[in-house]
Amino acid sequence: MVRWTLERGLIAVLLVLCSVPLSLSVSVGLGDLTAAAQGSTISSVVVQGNQRVEAETIRSYLTFSAGDPYDPGEINQSLKTLFATGLFKDVRIRRQYATVVVVVVENPVVARVRFEGNKDVDGETLRAEIQTKPRSVYTPARVQADEQRIRDVLARQGLYDAQVSAQVIPLGNNRVEVVYQIGEGVKTKVKAIRFVGNDSFSASQLRFVITTKRTGWLSFLKNDNIYDPDRLALDRELLRQFYLKNGYADVRILSSNADIEPGGGGGLFNRDTSGFVITFEIYEGPRYDFGYIDIESSLPSLDVGALGGALLTKPGKRYNVERVEKTVEALTVKVSEQGYAFGQVRPRFDRDPTTQTINITYVIDEGPRVYIERINIVGNYRTEDQVIRRQFRLAEGDAYNRLLIEAARKRLRSLGFFKTVDIQTEPGSAPDRVVVNVVVVEQPTGEFSFGVGYSTVEGVIGDVSISERNLMGRGQFVRLGLSGSLERFQIDFSFTEPAFLGRNIAAGFDIFHKEVDLTDVASFRQRDTGGNLRIGFPVANNTQLGLRYRLQREEIYDATRDASLAIKQAAEEGAVIVSSLGYTLAYDTRNLPQQPTSGIFASISQDFAGVGGDVQYNRFILDTRGYYPITNKITLVGRVQGGIIEPWGGEDLRLTDLFFKGGETIRGFERAGYGPRDACRSPTTGERVSGCNEDALGGKYFWATTAEVRFPLPLIPENLGMQGAVFVDAGSLWEPGEAAVQAVDVDEGSFIYDTADVRLSTGVSLIWQSPLGPLRADLAEALLKADFDRTELFRFGASTQF
């Protein structure tokens, strides 16, 4: 028993003694291994699994290399870096003793990209938007992002219900084909455009301001009836600028919402059962005039008195932010001309709510001494750099001026070449240098359009044209047009260079051919073929001067058997060449050219024929129109026009040189309804001359005036765009050409009715800015007329452009 116990004790002691060294040995071994793992040096890096990507390229992405100490943190970072390249489907990094092995599984290569189911948007447009390209590396994330890009492109075309899914087809050799399957669905277009809070301007007027249009019968020819968030943002700015130009300095566009309206009838001209209803909520605020205008300067030796000519803001005139901006720009230029390159001009506004005036003080001081180091232009894949740079009044090396940069941005936007224009700055290579980055997004500038219409004068009217506003990216305008009716045919081609010789001069040429059937009013047809050379440029604020040279061939032909002797004689003379020089001086302050409520348009034109050719005359025409808002919704319109033509050099005037006037100047009269006319009666007996038409023969002098009051129709919703009008027209046309008098009076065969007496008419009008285009119906009664004049009671005209 004792022996057995002793043996057990000896065994226990041995186990204890043996266990201590064993435990220490294991512990030391593990510590050595860990230290070796973290501190040992990497002898080499081996890449496995790569097929297309070079091993050295893969090593370049690693954050460690041979000779570096092994660090698990660097291994983890390298894994992230390799996955971020998008080149690999899987990456593993393991250690074999002192060697690190990188095992990769490459993503397949895209062999082809196809689109299926796309009808409204072509494949080339979609290829330009997506990032997955042939011969690029396939990644699921990129394809998924491309699906969303395609949805965005389709949405801009009104396809908001479009479905897009990508199918990946393996082709072998680690290649795949990506097929985007598209279900376009039904287009969702703009069904209606509404305005809330627009007390001063009607909805039909504001619709002329914005670029988004309502859907009509022929809207498929354009995409401006498609809801586009970018276009809606532009429309907000256009509305704000429109109000700011018309005196509403406190205007705010509170919201612009686009809501889907389900079916329930699209109205007479909008048959789509569903679509977007766009609503602009506007706070107009009070309307201001300019108060006192002053200039303050902190610059020594600056001659403030010499700056007065740059002030376009005049006390008592309607507030207009555009004039403020142009004044700031003009003052900045004049200050720099006096040697202050860094002078800056800031308008300080002082509103007076009582008098509703805004006093403006233009504060001139020294700006930061910063130069423009470089102007970078990004996004102009089609438009040439020079087209963008010429909108800047600054160049590299000039003093930086924020206001001049903003003015350039507005000019770029007004070109119509770009969907968005963003100008940013970043520090240059020195503290006093700045880099200007101009980022643009281009938009289509070509346009195919056709118009249809009807008038009681010409019957059905139509025209087709194709134009390009940015020809070959050079900013040039070109147009080819074809128009006609039952009585007229015309084809013309125009080209315009807007920056001739690098200056603010528009130069171009026109070629035309025109045939007009005047059988109903003058028993002949007329054919004109020729061309113009022209230049135009601003001479003052709101004032343009146009100069031209015209060379054309004129011919009267197909005179009827019963035509006036004057017309028969003109037809027998055959064609003549007319070579003339002319000019037009135009002044325009209308707030909205398409449907103005305030402002003036005045033009004076003169043509001098006889610079070569067969015809010699001097023609002068004046046309003035004024618009005055009696109230926010009632507008007084006045018009005065007149013309004189006189021969020179012993030559007489041809019929085609004279003025023919009718219902277009005095409503209630037919086309060429008043003025000199063949009496077709014997001057001695007064008897009717057989075989003679009482044809209009034109006159050398005319004048016409109009007074019209336009008002909204009661009980008619404003958003329909209908107006009523009452008017009074007056005028006269007299003095036929001497050749016509002599031709008619052969052997006392007949004589010419002629009088300078006033013609007067009055009536009412219905004006409708319909979805089909502008419609106008006039009901007029001639109160004063000559016995030989030809009158009409009703005149209707309708036309639209698509």
XYZ file of C-alpha atoms in Angstrom, residues 287 303 324 363 493 506 512 548 611 623 639 711 739 794:
14
model
C -44.037 97.204 -60.244
C -13.356 111.198 -63.985
C -28.900 97.641 -65.032
C -20.460 102.079 -56.557
C -32.002 80.081 -98.866
C -23.971 89.842 -88.551
C -34.835 83.598 -103.430
C -28.100 95.539 -97.896
C -26.816 101.048 -109.021
C -43.448 101.817 -89.669
C -49.638 101.883 -85.433
C -58.905 92.874 -73.671
C -46.551 105.025 -117.381
C -64.898 89.496 -92.750
